[in-house]
Amino acid sequence: MTEKRSLGDRIGNWFFGIPAVAQIWAKLLARDSQAQGDSIPFARLAKPLDQCRAALLTTGGIHLPEQPPFDMENPEGDASYREIPGDVALDQLVITHKYYNHKDADADPNIILPLDHFRDLASRGVIGQVAPRHFSFMGHIEGAQLPILVEQTAPEVAAKLRADGVDFAFLTPA
Amino acid sequence: MGLIARAIEAVGIPTVTISIAKDLTLAVGVPRAIFVKWPLGHPLGEPHNPAQQRTMIFLALRLLQEAQEPGILQEPGFRWRREEYAEPDWSQLRSGPGAHP
């Protein structure tokens, strides 16, 4: 663990670990979230699944130990991202994220970044292949960090996915 | 997560998102989502439960193939720690209508 969790953080982690509480939190955030307009962007798979290259994205705050950890001091979050190399072993990764209890994700990172499963699906021919890199954010972005995510870091990652010839992305929050 | 999905979809790459925060996902407007009422930090379920994790992946890939319009949120209704999971039948993703869009 690379971040320090205070007693308050621990109580918060426990409280928000209750499924019903997570839904109340979602309702409150939804009320405060900016309307994104009524049109949702939509693209279709361009080829059969067994020919598709898949990339994984998560807001679980997972990264390589040598990469800088996400900023836990800024109450508005951290809109930056870390590139996860496609050939990484999951047990090499660490998680910096004090807003959820990642004890279970530390024990089995596949619950937030299912790389082992996607590698297996590629070897079985269910999907074509796994992308050469994946992307990790930390989520809980608000205030001044929000436009950085929307205008800068998220479009930057989208462009990298295109450059990698990715056919679809699988996204997991935390 | 939803804002990132939208940015990716906007450059023409389809996305499928696991949601553990339904109202937020609906408010942001995500192209395709599978919602489960599970604790934060567990979008694919419990650690070392591969059948559960792979069931979530299977549902997501099926939605990716089948969705004909944006904004679909599917709810499999799985209860937390009170379900039995089996290895999905992946061949379902390779045959049948919609498998090859």
mmCIF file of C-alpha atoms in Angstrom:
data_model
loop_
_atom_site.group_PDB
_atom_site.id
_atom_site.type_symbol
_atom_site.label_atom_id
_atom_site.label_comp_id
_atom_site.label_asym_id
_atom_site.label_seq_id
_atom_site.Cartn_x
_atom_site.Cartn_y
_atom_site.Cartn_z
ATOM 1 C CA MET A 1 0.000 0.000 0.000
ATOM 2 C CA THR A 2 1.489 3.340 -1.046
ATOM 3 C CA GLU A 3 -0.974 5.735 0.529
ATOM 4 C CA LYS A 4 -1.738 6.466 4.155
ATOM 5 C CA ARG A 5 -5.322 6.017 5.208
ATOM 6 C CA SER A 6 -6.459 7.894 8.294
ATOM 7 C CA LEU A 7 -9.031 6.499 10.698
ATOM 8 C CA GLY A 8 -11.620 8.684 8.930
ATOM 9 C CA ASP A 9 -10.616 7.208 5.552
ATOM 10 C CA ARG A 10 -10.949 3.711 6.952
ATOM 11 C CA ILE A 11 -14.398 4.391 8.349
ATOM 12 C CA GLY A 12 -15.345 5.943 5.004
ATOM 13 C CA ASN A 13 -14.045 2.884 3.124
ATOM 14 C CA TRP A 14 -16.078 0.598 5.355
ATOM 15 C CA PHE A 15 -19.216 2.732 5.026
ATOM 16 C CA PHE A 16 -18.982 3.058 1.231
ATOM 17 C CA GLY A 17 -18.237 -0.643 0.972
ATOM 18 C CA ILE A 18 -21.883 -1.321 1.839
ATOM 19 C CA PRO A 19 -23.699 -1.853 -1.482
ATOM 20 C CA ALA A 20 -26.791 0.200 -0.585
ATOM 21 C CA VAL A 21 -24.657 3.115 0.598
ATOM 22 C CA ALA A 22 -22.822 3.142 -2.734
ATOM 23 C CA GLN A 23 -26.170 3.670 -4.473
ATOM 24 C CA ILE A 24 -27.068 6.603 -2.212
ATOM 25 C CA TRP A 25 -23.679 8.105 -2.945
ATOM 26 C CA ALA A 26 -24.310 7.610 -6.681
ATOM 27 C CA LYS A 27 -27.685 9.343 -6.384
ATOM 28 C CA LEU A 28 -26.152 12.365 -4.653
ATOM 29 C CA LEU A 29 -23.323 12.601 -7.181
ATOM 30 C CA ALA A 30 -25.795 12.254 -10.044
ATOM 31 C CA ARG A 31 -27.795 15.186 -8.685
ATOM 32 C CA ASP A 32 -24.679 17.353 -8.651
ATOM 33 C CA SER A 33 -23.183 16.145 -11.909
ATOM 34 C CA GLN A 34 -23.197 18.431 -14.911
ATOM 35 C CA ALA A 35 -25.615 17.470 -17.637
ATOM 36 C CA GLN A 36 -23.646 16.098 -20.563
ATOM 37 C CA GLY A 37 -26.365 16.835 -23.100
ATOM 38 C CA ASP A 38 -28.840 14.276 -24.283
ATOM 39 C CA SER A 39 -26.771 12.739 -27.056
ATOM 40 C CA ILE A 40 -24.592 9.834 -26.029
ATOM 41 C CA PRO A 41 -21.761 9.004 -28.439
ATOM 42 C CA PHE A 42 -22.080 5.549 -29.965
ATOM 43 C CA ALA A 43 -19.789 3.427 -32.123
ATOM 44 C CA ARG A 44 -20.335 -0.154 -33.293
ATOM 45 C CA LEU A 45 -17.930 -3.059 -33.383
ATOM 46 C CA ALA A 46 -16.296 -2.915 -36.797
ATOM 47 C CA LYS A 47 -15.478 -6.628 -36.924
ATOM 48 C CA PRO A 48 -16.403 -9.918 -35.292
ATOM 49 C CA LEU A 49 -15.376 -10.198 -31.640
ATOM 50 C CA ASP A 50 -12.835 -12.940 -32.377
ATOM 51 C CA GLN A 51 -10.908 -10.495 -34.558
ATOM 52 C CA CYS A 52 -11.059 -7.573 -32.129
ATOM 53 C CA ARG A 53 -8.198 -6.054 -30.144
ATOM 54 C CA ALA A 54 -9.331 -5.211 -26.601
ATOM 55 C CA ALA A 55 -7.993 -2.585 -24.199
ATOM 56 C CA LEU A 56 -8.788 -2.357 -20.485
ATOM 57 C CA LEU A 57 -9.400 0.860 -18.585
ATOM 58 C CA THR A 58 -10.059 1.286 -14.904
ATOM 59 C CA THR A 59 -10.512 4.073 -12.383
ATOM 60 C CA GLY A 60 -9.166 1.791 -9.660
ATOM 61 C CA GLY A 61 -5.919 3.755 -9.235
ATOM 62 C CA ILE A 62 -3.687 0.794 -10.114
ATOM 63 C CA HIS A 63 -0.174 1.407 -11.475
ATOM 64 C CA LEU A 64 3.399 0.168 -11.683
ATOM 65 C CA PRO A 65 5.369 0.716 -8.477
ATOM 66 C CA GLU A 66 7.903 2.875 -10.364
ATOM 67 C CA GLN A 67 5.196 5.195 -11.732
ATOM 68 C CA PRO A 68 4.238 8.258 -9.646
ATOM 69 C CA PRO A 69 1.289 7.471 -7.384
ATOM 70 C CA PHE A 70 -2.019 9.289 -7.880
ATOM 71 C CA ASP A 71 -2.365 12.524 -5.903
ATOM 72 C CA MET A 72 -4.320 11.731 -2.751
ATOM 73 C CA GLU A 73 -3.841 15.212 -1.254
ATOM 74 C CA ASN A 74 -5.957 17.146 -3.756
ATOM 75 C CA PRO A 75 -9.606 16.931 -2.621
ATOM 76 C CA GLU A 76 -10.675 17.393 -6.272
ATOM 77 C CA GLY A 77 -8.898 14.188 -7.244
ATOM 78 C CA ASP A 78 -6.250 13.570 -9.895
ATOM 79 C CA ALA A 79 -7.236 13.541 -13.589
ATOM 80 C CA SER A 80 -3.924 12.048 -14.731
ATOM 81 C CA TYR A 81 -3.530 8.451 -15.908
ATOM 82 C CA ARG A 82 -0.919 5.709 -15.952
ATOM 83 C CA GLU A 83 -0.122 3.426 -18.869
ATOM 84 C CA ILE A 84 -0.122 -0.248 -17.929
ATOM 85 C CA PRO A 85 2.108 -2.303 -20.270
ATOM 86 C CA GLY A 86 0.246 -5.134 -21.970
ATOM 87 C CA ASP A 87 2.744 -7.762 -20.819
ATOM 88 C CA VAL A 88 2.690 -6.785 -17.130
ATOM 89 C CA ALA A 89 2.188 -9.425 -14.457
ATOM 90 C CA LEU A 90 -0.754 -8.320 -12.324
ATOM 91 C CA ASP A 91 1.073 -9.039 -9.076
ATOM 92 C CA GLN A 92 3.641 -6.384 -10.043
ATOM 93 C CA LEU A 93 1.038 -3.618 -9.811
ATOM 94 C CA VAL A 94 0.163 -1.479 -6.801
ATOM 95 C CA ILE A 95 -2.937 0.600 -6.000
ATOM 96 C CA THR A 96 -2.967 4.200 -4.778
ATOM 97 C CA HIS A 97 -6.534 5.110 -3.908
ATOM 98 C CA LYS A 98 -7.836 5.977 -0.473
ATOM 99 C CA TYR A 99 -11.483 6.450 -1.493
ATOM 100 C CA TYR A 100 -12.278 2.751 -1.595
ATOM 101 C CA ASN A 101 -11.061 -0.259 0.321
ATOM 102 C CA HIS A 102 -8.752 -2.037 -2.115
ATOM 103 C CA LYS A 103 -7.809 -4.936 0.114
ATOM 104 C CA ASP A 104 -9.687 -7.338 -2.190
ATOM 105 C CA ALA A 105 -8.281 -5.737 -5.358
ATOM 106 C CA ASP A 106 -4.780 -6.022 -3.870
ATOM 107 C CA ALA A 107 -5.418 -9.733 -3.306
ATOM 108 C CA ASP A 108 -6.785 -10.275 -6.840
ATOM 109 C CA PRO A 109 -6.357 -7.296 -9.228
ATOM 110 C CA ASN A 110 -8.562 -9.086 -11.786
ATOM 111 C CA ILE A 111 -11.611 -7.686 -9.978
ATOM 112 C CA ILE A 112 -10.683 -4.198 -11.242
ATOM 113 C CA LEU A 113 -8.284 -4.961 -14.148
ATOM 114 C CA PRO A 114 -9.169 -8.406 -15.579
ATOM 115 C CA LEU A 115 -6.007 -8.842 -17.624
ATOM 116 C CA ASP A 116 -5.618 -12.555 -16.849
ATOM 117 C CA HIS A 117 -9.138 -13.244 -18.123
ATOM 118 C CA PHE A 118 -8.701 -11.211 -21.309
ATOM 119 C CA ARG A 119 -5.415 -12.983 -22.054
ATOM 120 C CA ASP A 120 -7.221 -16.284 -21.631
ATOM 121 C CA LEU A 121 -10.088 -15.154 -23.896
ATOM 122 C CA ALA A 122 -7.554 -14.193 -26.572
ATOM 123 C CA SER A 123 -5.848 -17.593 -26.306
ATOM 124 C CA ARG A 124 -9.267 -19.305 -26.659
ATOM 125 C CA GLY A 125 -10.132 -17.191 -29.705
ATOM 126 C CA VAL A 126 -13.143 -15.507 -28.072
ATOM 127 C CA ILE A 127 -11.493 -12.132 -28.734
ATOM 128 C CA GLY A 128 -8.706 -11.465 -31.229
ATOM 129 C CA GLN A 129 -5.997 -10.090 -28.996
ATOM 130 C CA VAL A 130 -5.211 -7.949 -25.982
ATOM 131 C CA ALA A 131 -3.945 -4.408 -26.657
ATOM 132 C CA PRO A 132 -0.275 -3.494 -26.124
ATOM 133 C CA ARG A 133 -1.153 -1.144 -23.259
ATOM 134 C CA HIS A 134 -4.014 -0.368 -20.889
ATOM 135 C CA PHE A 135 -4.928 2.747 -18.938
ATOM 136 C CA SER A 136 -5.544 3.455 -15.283
ATOM 137 C CA PHE A 137 -7.198 6.521 -13.775
ATOM 138 C CA MET A 138 -8.270 7.136 -10.199
ATOM 139 C CA GLY A 139 -11.814 8.439 -10.530
ATOM 140 C CA HIS A 140 -13.453 10.723 -7.931
ATOM 141 C CA ILE A 141 -12.665 13.680 -10.192
ATOM 142 C CA GLU A 142 -14.358 16.981 -9.455
ATOM 143 C CA GLY A 143 -13.855 20.770 -9.494
ATOM 144 C CA ALA A 144 -10.849 21.955 -11.472
ATOM 145 C CA GLN A 145 -9.745 18.394 -12.234
ATOM 146 C CA LEU A 146 -12.948 17.678 -14.172
ATOM 147 C CA PRO A 147 -12.180 19.846 -17.246
ATOM 148 C CA ILE A 148 -8.637 18.415 -17.259
ATOM 149 C CA LEU A 149 -10.145 14.934 -17.570
ATOM 150 C CA VAL A 150 -12.803 15.851 -20.157
ATOM 151 C CA GLU A 151 -10.708 18.168 -22.331
ATOM 152 C CA GLN A 152 -7.252 16.715 -21.922
ATOM 153 C CA THR A 153 -6.483 13.336 -20.401
ATOM 154 C CA ALA A 154 -9.520 11.307 -21.553
ATOM 155 C CA PRO A 155 -9.228 12.462 -25.220
ATOM 156 C CA GLU A 156 -5.471 11.801 -25.014
ATOM 157 C CA VAL A 157 -6.117 8.198 -23.964
ATOM 158 C CA ALA A 158 -8.770 7.834 -26.681
ATOM 159 C CA ALA A 159 -6.182 8.931 -29.275
ATOM 160 C CA LYS A 160 -3.681 6.407 -27.907
ATOM 161 C CA LEU A 161 -6.272 3.630 -28.182
ATOM 162 C CA ARG A 162 -6.801 4.558 -31.817
ATOM 163 C CA ALA A 163 -3.042 4.605 -32.420
ATOM 164 C CA ASP A 164 -2.868 1.092 -30.929
ATOM 165 C CA GLY A 165 -5.579 -0.161 -33.298
ATOM 166 C CA VAL A 166 -7.936 -0.978 -30.424
ATOM 167 C CA ASP A 167 -11.365 -2.259 -31.521
ATOM 168 C CA PHE A 168 -13.153 -1.972 -28.187
ATOM 169 C CA ALA A 169 -12.520 -0.883 -24.600
ATOM 170 C CA PHE A 170 -13.701 -2.590 -21.415
ATOM 171 C CA LEU A 171 -14.093 -0.159 -18.513
ATOM 172 C CA THR A 172 -14.222 -0.882 -14.819
ATOM 173 C CA PRO A 173 -14.773 1.730 -12.093
ATOM 174 C CA ALA A 174 -13.740 1.285 -8.499
ATOM 175 C CA MET B 1 -15.611 6.347 -15.703
ATOM 176 C CA GLY B 2 -18.594 7.365 -17.815
ATOM 177 C CA LEU B 3 -16.872 10.513 -19.037
ATOM 178 C CA ILE B 4 -13.898 8.419 -20.159
ATOM 179 C CA ALA B 5 -16.216 6.002 -21.971
ATOM 180 C CA ARG B 6 -17.808 8.905 -23.810
ATOM 181 C CA ALA B 7 -14.427 10.309 -24.870
ATOM 182 C CA ILE B 8 -13.377 6.916 -26.275
ATOM 183 C CA GLU B 9 -16.661 6.312 -28.041
ATOM 184 C CA ALA B 10 -16.415 9.806 -29.549
ATOM 185 C CA VAL B 11 -13.321 8.764 -31.521
ATOM 186 C CA GLY B 12 -15.180 5.749 -32.905
ATOM 187 C CA ILE B 13 -14.115 2.999 -30.502
ATOM 188 C CA PRO B 14 -17.023 1.096 -28.883
ATOM 189 C CA THR B 15 -16.947 0.748 -25.091
ATOM 190 C CA VAL B 16 -18.698 -1.314 -22.475
ATOM 191 C CA THR B 17 -18.643 -0.159 -18.860
ATOM 192 C CA ILE B 18 -19.310 -1.969 -15.613
ATOM 193 C CA SER B 19 -21.358 0.263 -13.324
ATOM 194 C CA ILE B 20 -21.595 0.019 -9.564
ATOM 195 C CA ALA B 21 -23.223 3.455 -9.274
ATOM 196 C CA LYS B 22 -26.444 3.330 -11.267
ATOM 197 C CA ASP B 23 -27.756 6.855 -10.901
ATOM 198 C CA LEU B 24 -24.385 8.353 -11.712
ATOM 199 C CA THR B 25 -24.012 6.178 -14.796
ATOM 200 C CA LEU B 26 -27.482 7.182 -16.000
ATOM 201 C CA ALA B 27 -26.834 10.871 -15.282
ATOM 202 C CA VAL B 28 -23.545 10.940 -17.177
ATOM 203 C CA GLY B 29 -24.961 8.970 -20.115
ATOM 204 C CA VAL B 30 -22.771 5.958 -20.838
ATOM 205 C CA PRO B 31 -22.914 4.158 -24.228
ATOM 206 C CA ARG B 32 -23.353 0.626 -22.728
ATOM 207 C CA ALA B 33 -23.279 -0.505 -19.104
ATOM 208 C CA ILE B 34 -23.823 -3.567 -16.953
ATOM 209 C CA PHE B 35 -24.971 -2.512 -13.480
ATOM 210 C CA VAL B 36 -24.471 -4.560 -10.340
ATOM 211 C CA LYS B 37 -25.347 -3.448 -6.802
ATOM 212 C CA TRP B 38 -22.036 -4.451 -5.308
ATOM 213 C CA PRO B 39 -19.644 -2.632 -2.962
ATOM 214 C CA LEU B 40 -17.247 -0.046 -4.367
ATOM 215 C CA GLY B 41 -13.957 -1.547 -5.475
ATOM 216 C CA HIS B 42 -15.573 -4.780 -6.721
ATOM 217 C CA PRO B 43 -16.832 -4.148 -10.275
ATOM 218 C CA LEU B 44 -16.189 -7.768 -11.291
ATOM 219 C CA GLY B 45 -16.982 -9.285 -7.924
ATOM 220 C CA GLU B 46 -15.025 -11.129 -5.294
ATOM 221 C CA PRO B 47 -11.297 -11.865 -5.353
ATOM 222 C CA HIS B 48 -10.347 -15.353 -6.539
ATOM 223 C CA ASN B 49 -13.836 -16.033 -7.879
ATOM 224 C CA PRO B 50 -13.016 -16.442 -11.597
ATOM 225 C CA ALA B 51 -16.474 -17.756 -12.576
ATOM 226 C CA GLN B 52 -18.089 -14.627 -11.146
ATOM 227 C CA GLN B 53 -15.539 -12.298 -12.761
ATOM 228 C CA ARG B 54 -15.865 -14.057 -16.116
ATOM 229 C CA THR B 55 -19.666 -13.967 -15.960
ATOM 230 C CA MET B 56 -19.459 -10.175 -15.740
ATOM 231 C CA ILE B 57 -17.040 -10.073 -18.689
ATOM 232 C CA PHE B 58 -19.326 -12.378 -20.692
ATOM 233 C CA LEU B 59 -22.375 -10.159 -20.097
ATOM 234 C CA ALA B 60 -20.361 -7.083 -21.049
ATOM 235 C CA LEU B 61 -19.073 -8.612 -24.303
ATOM 236 C CA ARG B 62 -22.563 -9.817 -25.207
ATOM 237 C CA LEU B 63 -23.943 -6.309 -24.670
ATOM 238 C CA LEU B 64 -21.105 -4.924 -26.780
ATOM 239 C CA GLN B 65 -22.255 -7.119 -29.653
ATOM 240 C CA GLU B 66 -25.989 -6.716 -29.226
ATOM 241 C CA ALA B 67 -26.560 -3.054 -28.361
ATOM 242 C CA GLN B 68 -28.239 -1.217 -31.194
ATOM 243 C CA GLU B 69 -28.516 2.169 -29.515
ATOM 244 C CA PRO B 70 -26.569 4.170 -26.906
ATOM 245 C CA GLY B 71 -27.520 4.471 -23.262
ATOM 246 C CA ILE B 72 -28.415 0.850 -22.528
ATOM 247 C CA LEU B 73 -27.906 -0.211 -18.897
ATOM 248 C CA GLN B 74 -28.494 -3.901 -18.225
ATOM 249 C CA GLU B 75 -29.085 -5.235 -14.705
ATOM 250 C CA PRO B 76 -28.391 -8.943 -14.217
ATOM 251 C CA GLY B 77 -29.573 -8.553 -10.604
ATOM 252 C CA PHE B 78 -26.757 -10.502 -8.985
ATOM 253 C CA ARG B 79 -26.847 -10.325 -5.191
ATOM 254 C CA TRP B 80 -23.578 -9.707 -3.376
ATOM 255 C CA ARG B 81 -21.996 -12.955 -2.118
ATOM 256 C CA ARG B 82 -25.273 -14.872 -2.470
ATOM 257 C CA GLU B 83 -24.996 -16.270 -5.995
ATOM 258 C CA GLU B 84 -23.444 -19.353 -7.559
ATOM 259 C CA TYR B 85 -21.590 -18.751 -10.796
ATOM 260 C CA ALA B 86 -20.578 -21.120 -13.570
ATOM 261 C CA GLU B 87 -18.053 -20.688 -16.355
ATOM 262 C CA PRO B 88 -19.865 -18.826 -19.173
ATOM 263 C CA ASP B 89 -20.541 -20.527 -22.511
ATOM 264 C CA TRP B 90 -18.255 -18.381 -24.641
ATOM 265 C CA SER B 91 -19.411 -20.053 -27.855
ATOM 266 C CA GLN B 92 -22.622 -18.009 -27.522
ATOM 267 C CA LEU B 93 -20.573 -14.970 -28.481
ATOM 268 C CA ARG B 94 -19.460 -16.595 -31.710
ATOM 269 C CA SER B 95 -22.764 -17.751 -33.145
ATOM 270 C CA GLY B 96 -26.263 -16.468 -33.619
ATOM 271 C CA PRO B 97 -27.642 -13.177 -34.855
ATOM 272 C CA GLY B 98 -25.718 -10.137 -33.758
ATOM 273 C CA ALA B 99 -22.502 -12.052 -33.242
ATOM 274 C CA HIS B 100 -21.088 -10.601 -36.443
ATOM 275 C CA PRO B 101 -22.297 -7.023 -36.721
#
